[in-house]
Amino acid sequence: NAGVMQNPRHLVRRRGQEARLRCSPMKGHSHVYWYRQLPEEGLKFMVYLQKENIIDESGMPKERFSAEFPKEGPSILRIQQVVRGDSAAYFCASSDFTDTQYFGPGTRLTVL
Amino acid sequence: DQQVKQNSPSLSVQEGRISILNCDYTNSMFDYFLWYKKYPAEGPTFLISISSIKDKNEDGRFTVFLNKSAKHLSLHIVPSQPGDSAVYFCAADTGNQFYFGTGTSLTVIP
């Protein structure tokens, strides 16, 4: 049973470009969570999704950030018009009906 | 607003001795707590969890203690091994989202 997959592992963007981060949950998991880790900080919750639904996006910046988890395919975290402050490690986690979340390896976004 | 705090950014322990990592929280609505271990350039790996109805949970060398009145939990690793060297995050669950501490970097000295 493959774990949570994230791609790309590293992403470099120039200011103003768009960044798309993908997350494939573990097989059988229908809950996906996105977290951001800034240097010297812990993981900060961004958004919680189930298939085709956003359940909680209270941690997501109101502008430029969006997330989706379609019926088919991976969950996507999209950052439009990236700025240097968006540089961070973005982790996705998935869970089934239990409370334990399993994390992917992360995508390291660098904005030049 | 840091609802989950790990006040020790780093800890060094001799191999074979006990490692104790501490975590404090402020929200009494948290009902489930977890510890994750993280190596550089990897995602966090689930280690052990505890429900708020318990005060102790043990899994091999790892034991988590929960003191609800003090809003404090701790992770004990005994005996500590060099492979335990990593950053340890505690997390608290409200049901919808996890709140993570800032992590404690554990170094186990051979």
Coordinates of C-alpha atoms in Angstrom, one line a residue, chain B:
Chain B
D1 CA -1.7 32.2 18.5
Q2 CA 0.3 29.1 19.3
Q3 CA -2.1 26.7 20.9
V4 CA 0.4 23.9 21.1
K5 CA 3.9 24.7 22.4
Q6 CA 7.1 22.8 22.6
N7 CA 9.4 25.0 24.6
S8 CA 12.6 23.1 24.1
P9 CA 13.9 23.5 20.6
S10 CA 16.6 20.9 21.1
L11 CA 17.5 18.0 23.4
S12 CA 20.7 15.9 23.6
V13 CA 20.7 12.5 25.3
Q14 CA 23.2 9.7 25.7
E15 CA 22.5 6.5 23.9
G16 CA 20.6 4.1 26.3
R17 CA 19.2 6.8 28.5
I18 CA 15.7 8.1 28.5
S19 CA 14.6 11.0 26.3
I20 CA 11.7 13.1 27.5
L21 CA 10.1 15.5 25.1
N22 CA 7.5 17.9 26.4
C23 CA 4.5 19.6 24.9
D24 CA 1.9 22.1 26.4
Y25 CA -1.4 23.1 25.0
T26 CA -4.0 25.8 25.7
N27 CA -7.2 24.6 24.2
S28 CA -9.2 22.3 26.5
M29 CA -11.3 21.2 23.5
F30 CA -8.5 19.1 22.1
D31 CA -9.4 15.5 22.4
Y32 CA -6.7 13.6 20.7
F33 CA -3.0 14.1 20.7
L34 CA -0.2 12.7 18.5
W35 CA 3.5 12.7 18.2
Y36 CA 5.3 12.8 14.8
K37 CA 8.9 12.2 14.0
K38 CA 10.5 14.1 11.1
Y39 CA 13.8 13.6 9.4
P40 CA 15.3 16.3 7.2
A41 CA 13.7 16.5 3.7
E42 CA 11.0 14.0 4.6
G43 CA 7.4 14.3 5.7
P44 CA 6.4 13.7 9.4
T45 CA 6.0 10.1 10.3
F46 CA 3.3 9.1 12.8
L47 CA 4.8 7.8 16.0
I48 CA 2.2 7.4 18.8
S49 CA -1.1 8.9 19.8
I50 CA -3.3 9.2 22.9
S51 CA -7.0 10.0 23.4
S52 CA -8.0 12.5 26.0
I53 CA -9.8 9.7 28.0
K54 CA -6.5 8.1 28.7
D55 CA -3.4 9.3 30.6
K56 CA -0.9 6.9 29.2
N57 CA -0.2 5.0 26.0
E58 CA 2.7 2.7 25.4
D59 CA 4.2 1.3 22.2
G60 CA 7.5 -0.5 22.5
R61 CA 10.1 2.1 23.5
F62 CA 7.7 5.0 23.2
T63 CA 5.3 6.1 25.9
V64 CA 3.1 9.1 25.8
F65 CA 1.7 10.6 29.0
L66 CA -1.2 13.1 29.2
N67 CA -1.9 15.3 32.1
K68 CA -5.2 17.0 31.2
S69 CA -5.4 19.2 34.3
A70 CA -2.0 20.7 33.5
K71 CA -2.7 20.6 29.7
H72 CA 0.6 18.9 29.3
L73 CA 1.8 15.8 27.4
S74 CA 5.2 14.2 27.2
L75 CA 6.9 11.5 25.0
H76 CA 9.3 9.2 26.7
I77 CA 11.8 7.2 24.6
V78 CA 13.7 4.5 26.5
P79 CA 16.2 3.4 25.8
S80 CA 17.2 6.1 23.3
Q81 CA 19.0 5.0 20.2
P82 CA 21.1 7.1 17.7
G83 CA 18.4 6.4 15.0
D84 CA 15.9 8.3 17.2
S85 CA 17.8 11.5 16.3
A86 CA 15.2 13.6 14.5
V87 CA 12.7 16.5 15.1
Y88 CA 9.7 15.5 17.1
F89 CA 6.4 17.4 16.7
C90 CA 3.4 17.1 19.0
A91 CA 0.0 17.7 17.5
A92 CA -3.4 18.2 19.0
D93 CA -6.6 17.4 17.1
T94 CA -9.9 19.2 17.2
G95 CA -11.5 16.8 14.7
N96 CA -11.1 19.0 11.7
Q97 CA -7.5 20.1 11.9
F98 CA -4.3 19.4 13.7
Y99 CA -2.3 22.1 15.6
F100 CA 1.4 21.4 15.7
G101 CA 4.1 22.5 18.0
T102 CA 7.3 24.0 16.6
G103 CA 9.2 20.8 17.2
T104 CA 12.1 19.6 19.4
S105 CA 15.2 18.4 17.7
L106 CA 16.5 15.3 19.5
T107 CA 20.1 14.2 19.2
V108 CA 21.0 10.8 20.7
I109 CA 24.8 10.7 21.3
P110 CA 26.4 7.2 20.7

